[in-house]
């Protein structure tokens, strides 16, 4: 029989999260005897390349397409086109708007990921007055908004609270994260708590703080729980991170695609692929695992 063709489209090819997602999909495709087609945006937010990838995959005979949508609204017409051509479309990591534009969603609860590091930061600050910098993703990107809002909720503050002394966008990029932190330090040299959208942004923030000789007195929290990020927690550069599992998302997606091709059974609804707080300095009342667990499970192998 012909091999089942499954497509995977990620936001970029460089973010380690998506590199791992692709690895997970390749492994699952091999295990299930499927052929994997891949595509990716040139940068986070590149909708045009993702649309082209969907069209190529439809004409390439893909029975299922897994996508992490860059522009959650603009991608919808292309998704509809794929579905009306009989292709199963599953969103990974990021829901489309509306969420039911795809058949199913396999993702981290990004709001919960934010809540966990917010609760942790609140406990770790132990009543000290906070001067918070938020290093965010970019305007209008759902994942970033959910993590940011979750962090505020976990910390127990609202948007616009006077404890937030600086907010900058980083697009989840290390170099931009460093620049953003440098800008924040100029604006508010006494920052003592930094929320970061992901670990590349956190690594950039740490470099900026180190460059200013301030890395010791600042608590950095983040989201990803990637292998490098967990190392940074172990080294004390990051206080805590919310670990998510892209390898698992991708593997589940490929399996669902193969099952649809073979049986016609469609995956549907939302599947939460889990999130775990990783830290070596646990706080009472906040559930967490240590970096040993984090290393064993980084990216969700």
mmCIF file of C-alpha atoms in Angstrom:
data_model
loop_
_atom_site.group_PDB
_atom_site.id
_atom_site.type_symbol
_atom_site.label_atom_id
_atom_site.label_comp_id
_atom_site.label_asym_id
_atom_site.label_seq_id
_atom_site.Cartn_x
_atom_site.Cartn_y
_atom_site.Cartn_z
ATOM 1 C CA UNK A 1 0.000 0.000 0.000
ATOM 2 C CA UNK A 2 1.088 3.583 -0.560
ATOM 3 C CA UNK A 3 2.519 5.295 2.477
ATOM 4 C CA UNK A 4 0.253 7.723 4.297
ATOM 5 C CA UNK A 5 1.452 11.308 3.782
ATOM 6 C CA UNK A 6 1.268 13.642 6.791
ATOM 7 C CA UNK A 7 2.293 17.305 6.649
ATOM 8 C CA UNK A 8 3.844 19.351 9.457
ATOM 9 C CA UNK A 9 3.996 23.156 9.266
ATOM 10 C CA UNK A 10 5.777 25.014 12.070
ATOM 11 C CA UNK A 11 6.056 28.742 12.772
ATOM 12 C CA UNK A 12 9.820 28.746 12.123
ATOM 13 C CA UNK A 13 12.650 26.272 11.641
ATOM 14 C CA UNK A 14 15.024 27.896 14.117
ATOM 15 C CA UNK A 15 13.160 28.069 17.443
ATOM 16 C CA UNK A 16 14.313 24.953 19.382
ATOM 17 C CA UNK A 17 10.683 24.215 20.305
ATOM 18 C CA UNK A 18 9.795 23.722 16.620
ATOM 19 C CA UNK A 19 13.037 21.866 15.867
ATOM 20 C CA UNK A 20 11.984 19.332 18.517
ATOM 21 C CA UNK A 21 8.435 19.230 17.220
ATOM 22 C CA UNK A 22 9.780 18.296 13.782
ATOM 23 C CA UNK A 23 12.028 15.600 15.315
ATOM 24 C CA UNK A 24 9.032 14.163 17.159
ATOM 25 C CA UNK A 25 6.968 14.102 13.966
ATOM 26 C CA UNK A 26 9.784 12.470 11.962
ATOM 27 C CA UNK A 27 10.203 9.758 14.587
ATOM 28 C CA UNK A 28 6.449 9.094 14.763
ATOM 29 C CA UNK A 29 6.133 9.029 10.955
ATOM 30 C CA UNK A 30 8.912 6.439 10.735
ATOM 31 C CA UNK A 31 7.342 4.349 13.489
ATOM 32 C CA UNK A 32 3.925 4.447 11.795
ATOM 33 C CA UNK A 33 5.222 3.885 8.256
ATOM 34 C CA UNK A 34 4.116 7.337 7.096
ATOM 35 C CA UNK A 35 5.841 9.926 4.907
ATOM 36 C CA UNK A 36 6.312 13.355 6.489
ATOM 37 C CA UNK A 37 6.198 16.548 4.414
ATOM 38 C CA UNK A 38 7.422 19.634 6.277
ATOM 39 C CA UNK A 39 7.155 23.380 5.890
ATOM 40 C CA UNK A 40 7.848 26.400 8.081
ATOM 41 C CA UNK A 41 7.457 30.147 8.169
ATOM 42 C CA UNK A 42 10.586 32.231 7.668
ATOM 43 C CA UNK A 43 9.838 34.046 10.949
ATOM 44 C CA UNK A 44 7.208 33.973 13.700
ATOM 45 C CA UNK A 45 4.187 35.671 12.142
ATOM 46 C CA UNK A 46 4.911 34.666 8.517
ATOM 47 C CA UNK A 47 1.452 33.637 7.297
ATOM 48 C CA UNK A 48 2.141 33.657 3.538
ATOM 49 C CA UNK A 49 4.714 30.849 3.671
ATOM 50 C CA UNK A 50 2.390 28.742 5.827
ATOM 51 C CA UNK A 51 -0.466 29.196 3.324
ATOM 52 C CA UNK A 52 1.828 28.090 0.474
ATOM 53 C CA UNK A 53 2.889 25.058 2.532
ATOM 54 C CA UNK A 54 -0.758 24.031 3.044
ATOM 55 C CA UNK A 55 -1.414 24.315 -0.704
ATOM 56 C CA UNK A 56 1.706 22.258 -1.507
ATOM 57 C CA UNK A 57 0.663 19.584 0.967
ATOM 58 C CA UNK A 58 -2.877 19.339 -0.421
ATOM 59 C CA UNK A 59 -1.484 18.836 -3.927
ATOM 60 C CA UNK A 60 1.191 16.484 -2.519
ATOM 61 C CA UNK A 61 -1.540 14.128 -1.330
ATOM 62 C CA UNK A 62 -1.318 14.733 2.421
ATOM 63 C CA UNK A 63 -4.140 13.036 4.336
ATOM 64 C CA UNK A 64 -3.459 15.129 7.427
ATOM 65 C CA UNK A 65 -1.774 18.463 8.109
ATOM 66 C CA UNK A 66 -0.397 19.447 11.507
ATOM 67 C CA UNK A 67 0.172 23.177 11.909
ATOM 68 C CA UNK A 68 1.374 25.674 14.507
ATOM 69 C CA UNK A 69 -0.377 28.727 13.043
ATOM 70 C CA UNK A 70 1.642 31.952 12.966
ATOM 71 C CA UNK A 71 -1.315 34.193 12.214
ATOM 72 C CA UNK A 72 -4.205 32.463 13.912
ATOM 73 C CA UNK A 73 -6.915 34.309 11.932
ATOM 74 C CA UNK A 74 -5.308 34.768 8.505
ATOM 75 C CA UNK A 75 -4.533 31.054 8.149
ATOM 76 C CA UNK A 76 -8.200 30.017 8.478
ATOM 77 C CA UNK A 77 -9.209 30.226 4.760
ATOM 78 C CA UNK A 78 -6.292 27.932 3.808
ATOM 79 C CA UNK A 79 -7.261 25.525 6.606
ATOM 80 C CA UNK A 80 -10.860 25.473 5.319
ATOM 81 C CA UNK A 81 -9.584 24.747 1.810
ATOM 82 C CA UNK A 82 -7.589 21.765 3.114
ATOM 83 C CA UNK A 83 -10.510 20.399 5.095
ATOM 84 C CA UNK A 84 -12.887 20.690 2.171
ATOM 85 C CA UNK A 85 -10.325 18.692 0.146
ATOM 86 C CA UNK A 86 -10.741 15.897 2.721
ATOM 87 C CA UNK A 87 -7.596 16.635 4.718
ATOM 88 C CA UNK A 88 -7.610 16.281 8.525
ATOM 89 C CA UNK A 89 -6.150 19.501 9.998
ATOM 90 C CA UNK A 90 -4.798 19.537 13.550
ATOM 91 C CA UNK A 91 -3.402 22.633 15.252
ATOM 92 C CA UNK A 92 -0.374 21.962 17.453
ATOM 93 C CA UNK A 93 0.654 24.305 20.294
ATOM 94 C CA UNK A 94 -1.412 27.285 19.076
ATOM 95 C CA UNK A 95 -5.164 27.319 18.384
ATOM 96 C CA UNK A 96 -6.584 29.005 15.300
ATOM 97 C CA UNK A 97 -9.197 31.746 15.714
ATOM 98 C CA UNK A 98 -11.862 30.433 15.876
ATOM 99 C CA UNK A 99 -10.477 27.309 17.521
ATOM 100 C CA UNK A 100 -12.904 25.034 15.666
ATOM 101 C CA UNK A 101 -11.486 26.059 12.266
ATOM 102 C CA UNK A 102 -9.241 22.987 12.659
ATOM 103 C CA UNK A 103 -10.503 19.471 13.367
ATOM 104 C CA UNK A 104 -8.538 19.259 16.612
ATOM 105 C CA UNK A 105 -5.975 20.995 18.834
ATOM 106 C CA UNK A 106 -3.097 19.290 20.670
ATOM 107 C CA UNK A 107 -1.452 21.903 22.875
ATOM 108 C CA UNK A 108 -0.088 23.074 26.182
ATOM 109 C CA UNK A 109 -2.502 25.016 28.344
ATOM 110 C CA UNK A 110 -0.474 28.212 27.869
ATOM 111 C CA UNK A 111 -2.554 30.162 30.387
ATOM 112 C CA UNK A 112 -1.757 27.523 33.019
ATOM 113 C CA UNK A 113 1.945 27.644 32.060
ATOM 114 C CA UNK A 114 1.850 31.363 32.875
ATOM 115 C CA UNK A 115 -0.128 30.879 36.091
ATOM 116 C CA UNK A 116 2.445 28.380 37.419
ATOM 117 C CA UNK A 117 5.421 30.723 37.001
ATOM 118 C CA UNK A 118 3.337 33.631 38.335
ATOM 119 C CA UNK A 119 2.468 31.720 41.507
ATOM 120 C CA UNK A 120 6.086 30.627 41.839
ATOM 121 C CA UNK A 121 7.402 34.186 41.428
ATOM 122 C CA UNK A 122 4.921 35.512 44.000
ATOM 123 C CA UNK A 123 6.037 32.895 46.544
ATOM 124 C CA UNK A 124 9.736 33.417 45.752
ATOM 125 C CA UNK A 125 9.498 37.202 46.172
ATOM 126 C CA UNK A 126 8.233 36.472 49.700
ATOM 127 C CA UNK A 127 6.460 39.800 50.147
ATOM 128 C CA UNK A 128 9.332 41.944 48.792
ATOM 129 C CA UNK A 129 8.100 44.845 46.636
ATOM 130 C CA UNK A 130 8.364 43.738 43.015
ATOM 131 C CA UNK A 131 9.664 45.725 40.054
ATOM 132 C CA UNK A 132 8.540 43.546 37.176
ATOM 133 C CA UNK A 133 9.716 43.515 33.561
ATOM 134 C CA UNK A 134 7.632 41.453 31.118
ATOM 135 C CA UNK A 135 9.483 40.283 28.015
ATOM 136 C CA UNK A 136 6.599 39.335 25.768
ATOM 137 C CA UNK A 137 6.149 37.770 22.327
ATOM 138 C CA UNK A 138 4.483 40.270 19.978
ATOM 139 C CA UNK A 139 1.090 41.991 19.824
ATOM 140 C CA UNK A 140 -1.862 39.804 18.920
ATOM 141 C CA UNK A 141 -0.146 36.413 19.162
ATOM 142 C CA UNK A 142 -2.417 34.196 21.265
ATOM 143 C CA UNK A 143 0.253 32.028 22.903
ATOM 144 C CA UNK A 144 2.109 35.090 24.166
ATOM 145 C CA UNK A 145 -1.050 36.728 25.442
ATOM 146 C CA UNK A 146 -2.167 33.596 27.292
ATOM 147 C CA UNK A 147 1.203 33.139 29.031
ATOM 148 C CA UNK A 148 1.421 36.836 29.935
ATOM 149 C CA UNK A 149 -2.144 36.914 31.295
ATOM 150 C CA UNK A 150 -1.555 33.658 33.168
ATOM 151 C CA UNK A 151 1.592 35.060 34.786
ATOM 152 C CA UNK A 152 -0.300 38.153 36.004
ATOM 153 C CA UNK A 153 -3.123 35.972 37.332
ATOM 154 C CA UNK A 154 -0.673 33.667 39.119
ATOM 155 C CA UNK A 155 1.146 36.649 40.594
ATOM 156 C CA UNK A 156 -2.163 38.177 41.637
ATOM 157 C CA UNK A 157 -1.968 41.462 39.734
ATOM 158 C CA UNK A 158 -3.834 43.042 36.844
ATOM 159 C CA UNK A 159 -2.569 44.553 33.593
ATOM 160 C CA UNK A 160 -1.322 48.085 34.240
ATOM 161 C CA UNK A 161 -0.333 47.365 37.863
ATOM 162 C CA UNK A 162 2.289 49.818 39.114
ATOM 163 C CA UNK A 163 4.659 46.931 39.931
ATOM 164 C CA UNK A 164 5.082 46.330 36.180
ATOM 165 C CA UNK A 165 7.827 48.825 35.354
ATOM 166 C CA UNK A 166 8.620 47.715 31.805
ATOM 167 C CA UNK A 167 7.064 45.634 29.011
ATOM 168 C CA UNK A 168 8.885 44.859 25.770
ATOM 169 C CA UNK A 169 8.282 42.518 22.825
ATOM 170 C CA UNK A 170 10.988 39.981 21.963
ATOM 171 C CA UNK A 171 9.351 37.717 19.334
ATOM 172 C CA UNK A 172 10.718 34.924 21.513
ATOM 173 C CA UNK A 173 14.220 35.609 20.212
ATOM 174 C CA UNK A 174 17.452 35.617 22.264
ATOM 175 C CA UNK A 175 19.076 38.697 20.702
ATOM 176 C CA UNK A 176 15.813 40.651 20.898
ATOM 177 C CA UNK A 177 15.381 39.424 24.488
ATOM 178 C CA UNK A 178 18.784 40.864 25.374
ATOM 179 C CA UNK A 179 17.987 44.224 23.743
ATOM 180 C CA UNK A 180 14.582 44.318 25.464
ATOM 181 C CA UNK A 181 16.186 43.704 28.869
ATOM 182 C CA UNK A 182 18.837 46.380 28.213
ATOM 183 C CA UNK A 183 16.036 48.839 27.375
ATOM 184 C CA UNK A 184 14.195 47.882 30.554
ATOM 185 C CA UNK A 185 17.317 48.384 32.675
ATOM 186 C CA UNK A 186 17.728 51.901 31.274
ATOM 187 C CA UNK A 187 14.119 52.662 32.064
ATOM 188 C CA UNK A 188 14.016 50.894 35.448
ATOM 189 C CA UNK A 189 17.469 49.929 36.768
ATOM 190 C CA UNK A 190 15.956 48.364 39.896
ATOM 191 C CA UNK A 191 14.018 45.583 38.113
ATOM 192 C CA UNK A 192 14.024 42.497 40.366
ATOM 193 C CA UNK A 193 11.615 40.107 38.603
ATOM 194 C CA UNK A 194 11.553 39.235 34.903
ATOM 195 C CA UNK A 195 8.777 37.281 33.189
ATOM 196 C CA UNK A 196 9.896 35.926 29.810
ATOM 197 C CA UNK A 197 7.741 34.439 27.042
ATOM 198 C CA UNK A 198 10.231 31.608 26.371
ATOM 199 C CA UNK A 199 13.743 30.418 27.159
ATOM 200 C CA UNK A 200 15.583 32.080 24.257
ATOM 201 C CA UNK A 201 14.158 35.428 25.483
ATOM 202 C CA UNK A 202 15.146 34.453 29.043
ATOM 203 C CA UNK A 203 18.720 33.651 27.974
ATOM 204 C CA UNK A 204 18.927 37.077 26.327
ATOM 205 C CA UNK A 205 17.591 38.747 29.474
ATOM 206 C CA UNK A 206 20.185 36.952 31.598
ATOM 207 C CA UNK A 207 23.008 38.139 29.281
ATOM 208 C CA UNK A 208 21.801 41.741 29.596
ATOM 209 C CA UNK A 209 21.575 41.500 33.391
ATOM 210 C CA UNK A 210 25.005 39.885 33.587
ATOM 211 C CA UNK A 211 26.433 42.627 31.368
ATOM 212 C CA UNK A 212 25.079 45.173 33.851
ATOM 213 C CA UNK A 213 26.358 43.161 36.844
ATOM 214 C CA UNK A 214 22.797 42.656 38.094
ATOM 215 C CA UNK A 215 22.189 38.964 37.446
ATOM 216 C CA UNK A 216 22.382 37.993 41.132
ATOM 217 C CA UNK A 217 19.519 40.104 42.415
ATOM 218 C CA UNK A 218 16.950 39.356 39.711
ATOM 219 C CA UNK A 219 14.502 36.461 39.527
ATOM 220 C CA UNK A 220 13.817 35.234 35.963
ATOM 221 C CA UNK A 221 10.905 32.915 35.139
ATOM 222 C CA UNK A 222 10.070 31.431 31.754
ATOM 223 C CA UNK A 223 8.177 28.862 29.689
ATOM 224 C CA UNK A 224 9.396 25.897 27.577
ATOM 225 C CA UNK A 225 11.370 23.513 29.775
ATOM 226 C CA UNK A 226 13.646 22.743 26.838
ATOM 227 C CA UNK A 227 16.900 20.893 27.475
ATOM 228 C CA UNK A 228 18.996 24.095 27.395
ATOM 229 C CA UNK A 229 16.419 25.952 29.490
ATOM 230 C CA UNK A 230 16.506 23.249 32.169
ATOM 231 C CA UNK A 231 20.335 23.518 32.213
ATOM 232 C CA UNK A 232 19.910 27.259 32.798
ATOM 233 C CA UNK A 233 17.570 26.557 35.717
ATOM 234 C CA UNK A 234 20.141 24.136 37.142
ATOM 235 C CA UNK A 235 22.881 26.781 36.731
ATOM 236 C CA UNK A 236 20.714 29.325 38.555
ATOM 237 C CA UNK A 237 20.279 31.666 35.562
ATOM 238 C CA UNK A 238 16.549 30.966 35.608
ATOM 239 C CA UNK A 239 14.590 30.456 38.830
ATOM 240 C CA UNK A 240 11.813 28.367 37.292
ATOM 241 C CA UNK A 241 10.284 27.396 33.972
ATOM 242 C CA UNK A 242 6.992 25.808 32.880
ATOM 243 C CA UNK A 243 7.888 22.712 30.886
ATOM 244 C CA UNK A 244 5.871 21.777 27.825
ATOM 245 C CA UNK A 245 6.094 18.784 25.516
ATOM 246 C CA UNK A 246 6.322 19.477 21.746
ATOM 247 C CA UNK A 247 7.634 15.994 20.901
ATOM 248 C CA UNK A 248 4.468 14.545 22.421
ATOM 249 C CA UNK A 249 2.213 16.992 20.509
ATOM 250 C CA UNK A 250 3.868 16.073 17.217
ATOM 251 C CA UNK A 251 3.798 12.317 17.824
ATOM 252 C CA UNK A 252 0.119 12.423 18.793
ATOM 253 C CA UNK A 253 -0.613 14.495 15.698
ATOM 254 C CA UNK A 254 1.109 12.062 13.340
ATOM 255 C CA UNK A 255 -0.648 9.100 14.983
ATOM 256 C CA UNK A 256 -4.022 10.837 14.590
ATOM 257 C CA UNK A 257 -3.238 11.536 10.921
ATOM 258 C CA UNK A 258 -2.314 7.922 10.215
ATOM 259 C CA UNK A 259 -5.426 6.674 12.009
ATOM 260 C CA UNK A 260 -7.618 9.004 9.935
ATOM 261 C CA UNK A 261 -5.993 7.827 6.696
ATOM 262 C CA UNK A 262 -6.512 4.182 7.627
ATOM 263 C CA UNK A 263 -9.912 4.213 9.343
ATOM 264 C CA UNK A 264 -11.538 7.553 8.537
ATOM 265 C CA UNK A 265 -11.749 8.306 12.280
ATOM 266 C CA UNK A 266 -11.095 12.004 12.931
ATOM 267 C CA UNK A 267 -9.448 13.447 16.008
ATOM 268 C CA UNK A 268 -11.534 16.271 17.460
ATOM 269 C CA UNK A 269 -11.634 18.829 20.263
ATOM 270 C CA UNK A 270 -8.778 19.917 22.527
ATOM 271 C CA UNK A 271 -6.158 17.604 24.021
ATOM 272 C CA UNK A 272 -4.043 19.151 26.783
ATOM 273 C CA UNK A 273 -0.493 17.820 26.360
ATOM 274 C CA UNK A 274 0.530 18.856 29.876
ATOM 275 C CA UNK A 275 2.732 21.382 31.671
ATOM 276 C CA UNK A 276 5.062 20.979 34.696
ATOM 277 C CA UNK A 277 6.847 23.646 36.740
ATOM 278 C CA UNK A 278 10.599 22.939 36.896
ATOM 279 C CA UNK A 279 12.790 24.482 39.607
ATOM 280 C CA UNK A 280 15.533 23.493 42.035
ATOM 281 C CA UNK A 281 14.240 25.964 44.618
ATOM 282 C CA UNK A 282 10.723 24.715 45.326
ATOM 283 C CA UNK A 283 8.214 27.005 47.061
ATOM 284 C CA UNK A 284 5.582 25.712 49.448
ATOM 285 C CA UNK A 285 2.119 25.748 47.942
ATOM 286 C CA UNK A 286 3.426 25.627 44.348
ATOM 287 C CA UNK A 287 3.720 22.157 42.860
ATOM 288 C CA UNK A 288 6.995 21.603 41.003
ATOM 289 C CA UNK A 289 9.588 19.036 39.909
ATOM 290 C CA UNK A 290 13.380 19.393 40.012
ATOM 291 C CA UNK A 291 15.853 19.759 37.134
ATOM 292 C CA UNK A 292 16.592 16.015 37.203
ATOM 293 C CA UNK A 293 12.964 15.386 36.174
ATOM 294 C CA UNK A 294 13.197 18.362 33.815
ATOM 295 C CA UNK A 295 16.275 16.954 32.077
ATOM 296 C CA UNK A 296 14.736 13.500 31.719
ATOM 297 C CA UNK A 297 11.587 14.976 30.166
ATOM 298 C CA UNK A 298 12.853 18.040 28.300
ATOM 299 C CA UNK A 299 10.846 18.597 25.099
ATOM 300 C CA UNK A 300 8.763 15.537 26.024
ATOM 301 C CA UNK A 301 10.826 12.647 24.754
#
